[in-house]
PDB file of C-alpha atoms and ligand atoms in Angstrom:
ATOM      1  CA  MET A   1       6.811 -34.592   7.762  1.00  0.00           C
ATOM      2  CA  ILE A   2       3.318 -35.456   6.542  1.00  0.00           C
ATOM      3  CA  PHE A   3       1.973 -38.756   7.881  1.00  0.00           C
ATOM      4  CA  LEU A   4      -0.272 -40.524   5.382  1.00  0.00           C
ATOM      5  CA  LYS A   5      -2.830 -42.794   7.056  1.00  0.00           C
ATOM      6  CA  THR A   6      -3.661 -46.382   6.174  1.00  0.00           C
ATOM      7  CA  GLU A   7      -7.233 -47.585   5.674  1.00  0.00           C
ATOM      8  CA  ASP A   8      -7.264 -48.949   9.242  1.00  0.00           C
ATOM      9  CA  GLU A   9      -5.951 -45.689  10.638  1.00  0.00           C
ATOM     10  CA  ILE A  10      -8.604 -43.733   8.735  1.00  0.00           C
ATOM     11  CA  GLU A  11     -11.266 -45.882  10.443  1.00  0.00           C
ATOM     12  CA  LEU A  12      -9.735 -45.064  13.846  1.00  0.00           C
ATOM     13  CA  MET A  13      -9.760 -41.378  12.878  1.00  0.00           C
ATOM     14  CA  ARG A  14     -13.420 -41.761  11.922  1.00  0.00           C
ATOM     15  CA  ALA A  15     -14.257 -43.219  15.341  1.00  0.00           C
ATOM     16  CA  ALA A  16     -12.528 -40.330  17.141  1.00  0.00           C
ATOM     17  CA  ASN A  17     -14.267 -37.749  14.968  1.00  0.00           C
ATOM     18  CA  GLN A  18     -17.667 -39.391  15.318  1.00  0.00           C
ATOM     19  CA  LEU A  19     -17.244 -39.095  19.083  1.00  0.00           C
ATOM     20  CA  VAL A  20     -16.515 -35.373  18.706  1.00  0.00           C
ATOM     21  CA  SER A  21     -19.693 -35.040  16.642  1.00  0.00           C
ATOM     22  CA  LYS A  22     -21.735 -36.974  19.230  1.00  0.00           C
ATOM     23  CA  THR A  23     -20.365 -34.600  21.875  1.00  0.00           C
ATOM     24  CA  HIS A  24     -21.596 -31.670  19.780  1.00  0.00           C
ATOM     25  CA  VAL A  25     -25.011 -33.316  19.515  1.00  0.00           C
ATOM     26  CA  GLU A  26     -25.127 -33.686  23.306  1.00  0.00           C
ATOM     27  CA  LEU A  27     -24.278 -29.988  23.654  1.00  0.00           C
ATOM     28  CA  ALA A  28     -26.816 -28.976  20.980  1.00  0.00           C
ATOM     29  CA  ARG A  29     -29.531 -30.391  23.238  1.00  0.00           C
ATOM     30  CA  HIS A  30     -28.452 -28.032  26.036  1.00  0.00           C
ATOM     31  CA  ILE A  31     -27.587 -24.813  24.202  1.00  0.00           C
ATOM     32  CA  LYS A  32     -30.227 -22.241  25.044  1.00  0.00           C
ATOM     33  CA  PRO A  33     -30.395 -18.868  26.808  1.00  0.00           C
ATOM     34  CA  GLY A  34     -29.354 -19.180  30.469  1.00  0.00           C
ATOM     35  CA  ILE A  35     -26.846 -22.030  30.224  1.00  0.00           C
ATOM     36  CA  THR A  36     -23.198 -21.165  30.844  1.00  0.00           C
ATOM     37  CA  THR A  37     -20.253 -22.320  28.767  1.00  0.00           C
ATOM     38  CA  SER A  38     -18.759 -23.841  31.969  1.00  0.00           C
ATOM     39  CA  GLN A  39     -21.845 -26.043  32.222  1.00  0.00           C
ATOM     40  CA  LEU A  40     -21.415 -27.033  28.564  1.00  0.00           C
ATOM     41  CA  ASP A  41     -17.767 -27.825  29.227  1.00  0.00           C
ATOM     42  CA  LYS A  42     -18.700 -30.137  32.103  1.00  0.00           C
ATOM     43  CA  ILE A  43     -21.269 -31.951  29.945  1.00  0.00           C
ATOM     44  CA  ALA A  44     -18.702 -32.368  27.155  1.00  0.00           C
ATOM     45  CA  GLU A  45     -15.911 -33.611  29.416  1.00  0.00           C
ATOM     46  CA  GLU A  46     -18.151 -36.221  31.085  1.00  0.00           C
ATOM     47  CA  PHE A  47     -19.487 -37.376  27.726  1.00  0.00           C
ATOM     48  CA  ILE A  48     -15.996 -37.756  26.242  1.00  0.00           C
ATOM     49  CA  ARG A  49     -14.597 -39.621  29.264  1.00  0.00           C
ATOM     50  CA  ASP A  50     -17.706 -41.847  29.518  1.00  0.00           C
ATOM     51  CA  HIS A  51     -16.913 -42.950  25.953  1.00  0.00           C
ATOM     52  CA  GLY A  52     -13.375 -43.973  26.849  1.00  0.00           C
ATOM     53  CA  ALA A  53     -11.645 -40.991  25.253  1.00  0.00           C
ATOM     54  CA  LEU A  54      -9.604 -38.043  26.487  1.00  0.00           C
ATOM     55  CA  PRO A  55     -10.503 -34.396  25.890  1.00  0.00           C
ATOM     56  CA  THR A  56      -7.355 -33.291  24.064  1.00  0.00           C
ATOM     57  CA  PHE A  57      -7.881 -29.579  24.652  1.00  0.00           C
ATOM     58  CA  LYS A  58      -7.665 -29.951  28.444  1.00  0.00           C
ATOM     59  CA  GLY A  59      -4.128 -29.050  29.492  1.00  0.00           C
ATOM     60  CA  PHE A  60      -3.108 -28.182  25.914  1.00  0.00           C
ATOM     61  CA  PRO A  61      -0.012 -25.979  26.207  1.00  0.00           C
ATOM     62  CA  ASN A  62       0.422 -22.454  24.862  1.00  0.00           C
ATOM     63  CA  PRO A  63       3.691 -20.517  24.536  1.00  0.00           C
ATOM     64  CA  TYR A  64       2.904 -18.514  27.698  1.00  0.00           C
ATOM     65  CA  GLY A  65       2.914 -21.406  30.143  1.00  0.00           C
ATOM     66  CA  SER A  66      -0.881 -21.409  30.650  1.00  0.00           C
ATOM     67  CA  PRO A  67      -2.309 -24.795  29.669  1.00  0.00           C
ATOM     68  CA  PHE A  68      -5.889 -24.635  28.365  1.00  0.00           C
ATOM     69  CA  PRO A  69      -8.139 -25.208  31.398  1.00  0.00           C
ATOM     70  CA  ALA A  70     -11.170 -26.831  29.749  1.00  0.00           C
ATOM     71  CA  SER A  71     -12.312 -29.625  27.427  1.00  0.00           C
ATOM     72  CA  ILE A  72     -13.981 -27.375  24.849  1.00  0.00           C
ATOM     73  CA  CYS A  73     -13.260 -23.938  23.464  1.00  0.00           C
ATOM     74  CA  ALA A  74     -16.406 -21.813  23.703  1.00  0.00           C
ATOM     75  CA  SER A  75     -16.150 -18.558  21.758  1.00  0.00           C
ATOM     76  CA  VAL A  76     -19.133 -16.196  22.015  1.00  0.00           C
ATOM     77  CA  ASN A  77     -20.074 -13.472  19.490  1.00  0.00           C
ATOM     78  CA  ASP A  78     -16.897 -11.441  18.793  1.00  0.00           C
ATOM     79  CA  GLU A  79     -14.687 -14.201  20.203  1.00  0.00           C
ATOM     80  CA  VAL A  80     -13.200 -16.011  17.205  1.00  0.00           C
ATOM     81  CA  VAL A  81     -11.447 -19.032  18.715  1.00  0.00           C
ATOM     82  CA  HIS A  82      -9.993 -20.439  21.956  1.00  0.00           C
ATOM     83  CA  GLY A  83     -12.604 -18.921  24.287  1.00  0.00           C
ATOM     84  CA  ILE A  84     -12.295 -20.309  27.812  1.00  0.00           C
ATOM     85  CA  PRO A  85     -15.621 -21.580  29.207  1.00  0.00           C
ATOM     86  CA  ASN A  86     -16.931 -19.320  31.983  1.00  0.00           C
ATOM     87  CA  ASP A  87     -19.921 -18.680  34.250  1.00  0.00           C
ATOM     88  CA  ARG A  88     -21.641 -16.020  32.130  1.00  0.00           C
ATOM     89  CA  PRO A  89     -25.030 -17.303  30.969  1.00  0.00           C
ATOM     90  CA  LEU A  90     -25.604 -17.347  27.214  1.00  0.00           C
ATOM     91  CA  CYS A  91     -28.202 -14.800  26.074  1.00  0.00           C
ATOM     92  CA  ASP A  92     -30.908 -14.866  23.442  1.00  0.00           C
ATOM     93  CA  GLY A  93     -29.294 -13.716  20.175  1.00  0.00           C
ATOM     94  CA  ASP A  94     -25.750 -14.906  21.018  1.00  0.00           C
ATOM     95  CA  ILE A  95     -23.746 -17.220  18.827  1.00  0.00           C
ATOM     96  CA  VAL A  96     -21.275 -19.665  20.369  1.00  0.00           C
ATOM     97  CA  SER A  97     -18.554 -21.585  18.546  1.00  0.00           C
ATOM     98  CA  ILE A  98     -17.837 -24.860  20.297  1.00  0.00           C
ATOM     99  CA  ASP A  99     -14.538 -26.400  19.256  1.00  0.00           C
ATOM    100  CA  CYS A 100     -13.968 -29.906  20.566  1.00  0.00           C
ATOM    101  CA  GLY A 101     -11.161 -32.443  20.310  1.00  0.00           C
ATOM    102  CA  VAL A 102     -10.781 -35.988  21.588  1.00  0.00           C
ATOM    103  CA  LEU A 103      -8.107 -38.658  21.619  1.00  0.00           C
ATOM    104  CA  LEU A 104      -9.573 -42.136  21.132  1.00  0.00           C
ATOM    105  CA  HIS A 105      -7.482 -45.293  20.603  1.00  0.00           C
ATOM    106  CA  GLY A 106      -4.438 -43.173  19.817  1.00  0.00           C
ATOM    107  CA  PHE A 107      -6.045 -40.932  17.176  1.00  0.00           C
ATOM    108  CA  ASN A 108      -7.474 -37.423  17.285  1.00  0.00           C
ATOM    109  CA  GLY A 109     -10.831 -35.974  16.383  1.00  0.00           C
ATOM    110  CA  ASP A 110     -11.284 -32.217  15.928  1.00  0.00           C
ATOM    111  CA  SER A 111     -14.429 -30.374  14.866  1.00  0.00           C
ATOM    112  CA  CYS A 112     -16.101 -27.035  15.535  1.00  0.00           C
ATOM    113  CA  TYR A 113     -19.664 -25.806  15.130  1.00  0.00           C
ATOM    114  CA  THR A 114     -21.097 -22.322  15.653  1.00  0.00           C
ATOM    115  CA  PHE A 115     -24.479 -22.561  17.371  1.00  0.00           C
ATOM    116  CA  CYS A 116     -27.285 -20.005  17.561  1.00  0.00           C
ATOM    117  CA  VAL A 117     -28.626 -19.228  21.035  1.00  0.00           C
ATOM    118  CA  GLY A 118     -32.335 -18.435  20.704  1.00  0.00           C
ATOM    119  CA  ASN A 119     -33.212 -15.899  18.026  1.00  0.00           C
ATOM    120  CA  VAL A 120     -30.201 -14.639  16.138  1.00  0.00           C
ATOM    121  CA  ASP A 121     -30.034 -11.601  13.856  1.00  0.00           C
ATOM    122  CA  GLU A 122     -30.481 -12.420  10.135  1.00  0.00           C
ATOM    123  CA  ASN A 123     -27.128 -10.867   9.185  1.00  0.00           C
ATOM    124  CA  VAL A 124     -25.353 -13.030  11.738  1.00  0.00           C
ATOM    125  CA  LYS A 125     -27.187 -16.096  10.429  1.00  0.00           C
ATOM    126  CA  HIS A 126     -25.912 -15.190   6.971  1.00  0.00           C
ATOM    127  CA  LEU A 127     -22.367 -15.173   8.378  1.00  0.00           C
ATOM    128  CA  LEU A 128     -22.917 -18.656   9.841  1.00  0.00           C
ATOM    129  CA  LYS A 129     -24.440 -20.007   6.653  1.00  0.00           C
ATOM    130  CA  THR A 130     -21.636 -18.600   4.510  1.00  0.00           C
ATOM    131  CA  THR A 131     -18.912 -19.902   6.822  1.00  0.00           C
ATOM    132  CA  LYS A 132     -20.422 -23.393   6.873  1.00  0.00           C
ATOM    133  CA  GLU A 133     -20.871 -23.381   3.098  1.00  0.00           C
ATOM    134  CA  SER A 134     -17.270 -22.223   2.646  1.00  0.00           C
ATOM    135  CA  LEU A 135     -16.130 -25.213   4.693  1.00  0.00           C
ATOM    136  CA  TYR A 136     -17.867 -27.528   2.215  1.00  0.00           C
ATOM    137  CA  LYS A 137     -16.411 -25.566  -0.720  1.00  0.00           C
ATOM    138  CA  GLY A 138     -12.979 -26.201   0.779  1.00  0.00           C
ATOM    139  CA  ILE A 139     -13.741 -29.876   1.363  1.00  0.00           C
ATOM    140  CA  GLU A 140     -14.933 -30.375  -2.234  1.00  0.00           C
ATOM    141  CA  THR A 141     -11.585 -29.029  -3.369  1.00  0.00           C
ATOM    142  CA  ALA A 142      -9.554 -31.454  -1.214  1.00  0.00           C
ATOM    143  CA  LEU A 143      -8.940 -33.904  -4.048  1.00  0.00           C
ATOM    144  CA  ALA A 144      -5.815 -36.017  -4.519  1.00  0.00           C
ATOM    145  CA  GLY A 145      -3.546 -34.163  -6.946  1.00  0.00           C
ATOM    146  CA  LYS A 146      -4.838 -30.691  -6.004  1.00  0.00           C
ATOM    147  CA  ARG A 147      -2.886 -28.453  -3.643  1.00  0.00           C
ATOM    148  CA  ILE A 148      -3.462 -26.996  -0.190  1.00  0.00           C
ATOM    149  CA  GLY A 149      -3.734 -23.511  -1.741  1.00  0.00           C
ATOM    150  CA  ASP A 150      -6.763 -24.712  -3.722  1.00  0.00           C
ATOM    151  CA  ILE A 151      -8.624 -25.336  -0.448  1.00  0.00           C
ATOM    152  CA  GLY A 152      -7.728 -21.895   0.903  1.00  0.00           C
ATOM    153  CA  TYR A 153      -8.697 -20.233  -2.364  1.00  0.00           C
ATOM    154  CA  ALA A 154     -12.113 -21.924  -2.328  1.00  0.00           C
ATOM    155  CA  VAL A 155     -12.845 -20.786   1.247  1.00  0.00           C
ATOM    156  CA  GLN A 156     -11.479 -17.279   0.838  1.00  0.00           C
ATOM    157  CA  SER A 157     -13.112 -16.430  -2.471  1.00  0.00           C
ATOM    158  CA  TYR A 158     -16.502 -17.682  -1.273  1.00  0.00           C
ATOM    159  CA  CYS A 159     -16.452 -15.700   1.992  1.00  0.00           C
ATOM    160  CA  GLU A 160     -14.928 -12.523   0.633  1.00  0.00           C
ATOM    161  CA  HIS A 161     -17.510 -12.470  -2.162  1.00  0.00           C
ATOM    162  CA  GLU A 162     -20.130 -12.175   0.594  1.00  0.00           C
ATOM    163  CA  GLY A 163     -18.178  -9.279   2.141  1.00  0.00           C
ATOM    164  CA  PHE A 164     -16.815 -11.218   5.103  1.00  0.00           C
ATOM    165  CA  GLY A 165     -13.273 -11.313   6.522  1.00  0.00           C
ATOM    166  CA  VAL A 166     -10.947 -14.331   6.540  1.00  0.00           C
ATOM    167  CA  VAL A 167      -8.766 -14.699   9.633  1.00  0.00           C
ATOM    168  CA  ARG A 168      -5.114 -15.221   8.665  1.00  0.00           C
ATOM    169  CA  GLU A 169      -3.386 -15.918  11.987  1.00  0.00           C
ATOM    170  CA  PHE A 170      -5.088 -19.254  12.669  1.00  0.00           C
ATOM    171  CA  VAL A 171      -5.342 -22.065  10.138  1.00  0.00           C
ATOM    172  CA  GLY A 172      -6.433 -25.672   9.671  1.00  0.00           C
ATOM    173  CA  HIS A 173      -3.940 -28.499   9.962  1.00  0.00           C
ATOM    174  CA  GLY A 174      -3.019 -32.080   9.366  1.00  0.00           C
ATOM    175  CA  ILE A 175      -4.289 -34.370  12.106  1.00  0.00           C
ATOM    176  CA  GLY A 176      -3.647 -37.936  13.243  1.00  0.00           C
ATOM    177  CA  LYS A 177      -1.803 -39.285  16.262  1.00  0.00           C
ATOM    178  CA  GLU A 178      -1.137 -35.611  17.040  1.00  0.00           C
ATOM    179  CA  MET A 179      -3.897 -33.027  17.027  1.00  0.00           C
ATOM    180  CA  HIS A 180      -1.751 -30.674  14.958  1.00  0.00           C
ATOM    181  CA  GLU A 181       0.332 -32.249  12.217  1.00  0.00           C
ATOM    182  CA  GLU A 182       1.684 -30.965   8.932  1.00  0.00           C
ATOM    183  CA  PRO A 183       0.599 -29.498   6.604  1.00  0.00           C
ATOM    184  CA  SER A 184      -0.994 -26.198   7.645  1.00  0.00           C
ATOM    185  CA  VAL A 185      -4.292 -25.591   5.864  1.00  0.00           C
ATOM    186  CA  PRO A 186      -4.898 -21.816   5.582  1.00  0.00           C
ATOM    187  CA  ASN A 187      -8.345 -20.448   4.777  1.00  0.00           C
ATOM    188  CA  TYR A 188      -6.778 -18.238   2.116  1.00  0.00           C
ATOM    189  CA  GLY A 189      -4.460 -18.990  -0.723  1.00  0.00           C
ATOM    190  CA  ARG A 190      -3.762 -19.208  -4.395  1.00  0.00           C
ATOM    191  CA  ARG A 191      -4.880 -21.950  -6.718  1.00  0.00           C
ATOM    192  CA  GLY A 192      -2.181 -24.461  -7.566  1.00  0.00           C
ATOM    193  CA  ASN A 193       0.028 -23.363  -4.658  1.00  0.00           C
ATOM    194  CA  GLY A 194       1.307 -25.277  -1.671  1.00  0.00           C
ATOM    195  CA  VAL A 195       1.674 -28.920  -0.718  1.00  0.00           C
ATOM    196  CA  GLN A 196       0.116 -31.474  -3.056  1.00  0.00           C
ATOM    197  CA  ILE A 197      -2.890 -33.334  -1.614  1.00  0.00           C
ATOM    198  CA  LYS A 198      -2.490 -37.121  -1.468  1.00  0.00           C
ATOM    199  CA  ASN A 199      -4.560 -40.137  -0.546  1.00  0.00           C
ATOM    200  CA  GLY A 200      -4.138 -40.905   3.152  1.00  0.00           C
ATOM    201  CA  MET A 201      -3.868 -37.257   4.216  1.00  0.00           C
ATOM    202  CA  CYS A 202      -6.107 -36.351   7.148  1.00  0.00           C
ATOM    203  CA  LEU A 203      -6.858 -32.648   7.394  1.00  0.00           C
ATOM    204  CA  ALA A 204      -8.821 -30.414   9.737  1.00  0.00           C
ATOM    205  CA  ILE A 205     -10.350 -27.717   7.532  1.00  0.00           C
ATOM    206  CA  GLU A 206     -11.675 -24.842   9.625  1.00  0.00           C
ATOM    207  CA  PRO A 207     -12.716 -21.470   8.221  1.00  0.00           C
ATOM    208  CA  MET A 208     -12.716 -18.697  10.842  1.00  0.00           C
ATOM    209  CA  ILE A 209     -14.730 -15.911   9.257  1.00  0.00           C
ATOM    210  CA  THR A 210     -15.593 -12.432  10.524  1.00  0.00           C
ATOM    211  CA  MET A 211     -18.551 -10.156   9.888  1.00  0.00           C
ATOM    212  CA  GLY A 212     -16.248  -7.142   9.581  1.00  0.00           C
ATOM    213  CA  SER A 213     -12.484  -6.770   9.524  1.00  0.00           C
ATOM    214  CA  PRO A 214     -10.480 -10.003   9.907  1.00  0.00           C
ATOM    215  CA  LYS A 215      -8.121  -8.292  12.362  1.00  0.00           C
ATOM    216  CA  ILE A 216      -7.964 -10.066  15.712  1.00  0.00           C
ATOM    217  CA  GLY A 217      -6.362  -9.707  19.116  1.00  0.00           C
ATOM    218  CA  MET A 218      -5.538 -11.895  22.103  1.00  0.00           C
ATOM    219  CA  MET A 219      -7.205 -11.210  25.441  1.00  0.00           C
ATOM    220  CA  PRO A 220      -5.246 -10.980  28.726  1.00  0.00           C
ATOM    221  CA  ASP A 221      -6.161 -14.619  29.510  1.00  0.00           C
ATOM    222  CA  ARG A 222      -3.614 -15.496  26.755  1.00  0.00           C
ATOM    223  CA  TRP A 223      -6.122 -17.745  25.005  1.00  0.00           C
ATOM    224  CA  THR A 224      -9.283 -15.972  23.882  1.00  0.00           C
ATOM    225  CA  ILE A 225      -9.035 -14.427  20.422  1.00  0.00           C
ATOM    226  CA  LYS A 226     -11.499 -11.624  19.581  1.00  0.00           C
ATOM    227  CA  THR A 227     -12.177  -9.482  16.549  1.00  0.00           C
ATOM    228  CA  LEU A 228     -10.690  -6.023  17.020  1.00  0.00           C
ATOM    229  CA  ASP A 229     -13.805  -4.315  15.659  1.00  0.00           C
ATOM    230  CA  GLY A 230     -16.101  -6.196  18.056  1.00  0.00           C
ATOM    231  CA  LYS A 231     -18.129  -7.744  15.232  1.00  0.00           C
ATOM    232  CA  PRO A 232     -19.133 -11.415  15.394  1.00  0.00           C
ATOM    233  CA  ALA A 233     -17.110 -14.312  14.012  1.00  0.00           C
ATOM    234  CA  ALA A 234     -18.012 -17.850  12.971  1.00  0.00           C
ATOM    235  CA  HIS A 235     -15.987 -21.060  12.969  1.00  0.00           C
ATOM    236  CA  PHE A 236     -16.920 -24.396  11.402  1.00  0.00           C
ATOM    237  CA  GLU A 237     -14.496 -27.315  11.242  1.00  0.00           C
ATOM    238  CA  HIS A 238     -14.556 -30.827   9.866  1.00  0.00           C
ATOM    239  CA  THR A 239     -11.805 -33.426   9.898  1.00  0.00           C
ATOM    240  CA  ILE A 240     -11.518 -35.182   6.545  1.00  0.00           C
ATOM    241  CA  ALA A 241      -9.467 -38.032   5.108  1.00  0.00           C
ATOM    242  CA  VAL A 242      -8.453 -37.986   1.462  1.00  0.00           C
ATOM    243  CA  HIS A 243      -9.575 -41.423   0.448  1.00  0.00           C
ATOM    244  CA  HIS A 244      -9.939 -42.896  -3.057  1.00  0.00           C
ATOM    245  CA  GLY A 245      -9.026 -39.506  -4.460  1.00  0.00           C
ATOM    246  CA  LYS A 246     -11.566 -37.370  -2.633  1.00  0.00           C
ATOM    247  CA  ALA A 247     -12.507 -36.047   0.788  1.00  0.00           C
ATOM    248  CA  ASP A 248     -14.240 -38.442   3.162  1.00  0.00           C
ATOM    249  CA  ILE A 249     -15.725 -36.303   5.959  1.00  0.00           C
ATOM    250  CA  LEU A 250     -14.980 -38.059   9.258  1.00  0.00           C
ATOM    251  CA  SER A 251     -16.888 -35.717  11.569  1.00  0.00           C
ATOM    252  CA  SER A 252     -20.572 -34.930  10.964  1.00  0.00           C
ATOM    253  CA  PHE A 253     -23.036 -32.063  11.459  1.00  0.00           C
ATOM    254  CA  GLU A 254     -26.113 -34.071  10.447  1.00  0.00           C
ATOM    255  CA  GLU A 255     -27.559 -34.758  13.886  1.00  0.00           C
ATOM    256  CA  ILE A 256     -26.774 -31.248  15.135  1.00  0.00           C
ATOM    257  CA  GLU A 257     -28.663 -29.812  12.174  1.00  0.00           C
ATOM    258  CA  GLN A 258     -31.627 -32.095  12.890  1.00  0.00           C
ATOM    259  CA  ILE A 259     -31.783 -30.705  16.432  1.00  0.00           C
ATOM    260  CA  GLU A 260     -31.342 -27.106  15.248  1.00  0.00           C
ATOM    261  CA  GLY A 261     -34.008 -27.355  12.565  1.00  0.00           C
ATOM    262  CA  ASN A 262     -34.029 -25.121   9.536  1.00  0.00           C
ATOM    263  CA  LEU A 263     -32.251 -22.070  10.933  1.00  0.00           C
ATOM    264  CA  TYR A 264     -30.768 -20.559   7.802  1.00  0.00           C
TER     265      TYR A 264
HETATM  266 MG1  LIG B 301     -10.862 -27.545  16.394  1.00  0.00          MG
HETATM  267 MG1  LIG B 302      -8.455 -27.799  14.352  1.00  0.00          MG
END
């Protein structure tokens, strides 16, 4: 069942997603060589709770009976998604994908940004730039009357043209009162295929793109997903509402990008 949101509900979704983006901004101020992802997690959790919201990732169940132990996912270098924050300091040249979700006034926000730590290799920056651009290509395609496969096609064709891999096992999703709602929003697909996009749909679009092969594996912690070839991966995610026929982006990267400066 796909839940279409009213105008009022879209505004509540915007508030939740703006809080996720503000949390990212807070983290952007702290991301530098030497900080640990556990420290970032603590900053994020305090920030979210201080703003009257709940960190939805904390305690999120998996099929193996190990609830997620933290408020953010922090995936470094060859970790694609669902990295558990830990006490290893970030190093100059690392990239770290910070995925964050909050529940505010009954609605969910969900957004991810891949940050550079210090000076990052130009090829890796190209991966980040392409992944972020592919997210916007997907968003531009999320028009009422188009289909979910059109979004996936836009992301996939853009990234594969640059020689990058598109992860298949994890996908975007509908979002609302639940963090994961129908429909699934794959980062691959065929034009004109899949569920028709309608006004009131709220979708988390989230390309997970690899420098090499898109093949991935799960680590023994039952959460962290890494590339099998050890090459880096990037992950950018916005939550959007289809509103007046086109995508209204509810989360925002603007302030993060101001703090980062002109990286790529
Ligand atoms: Mg997310
Ligand atoms: Mg998501």
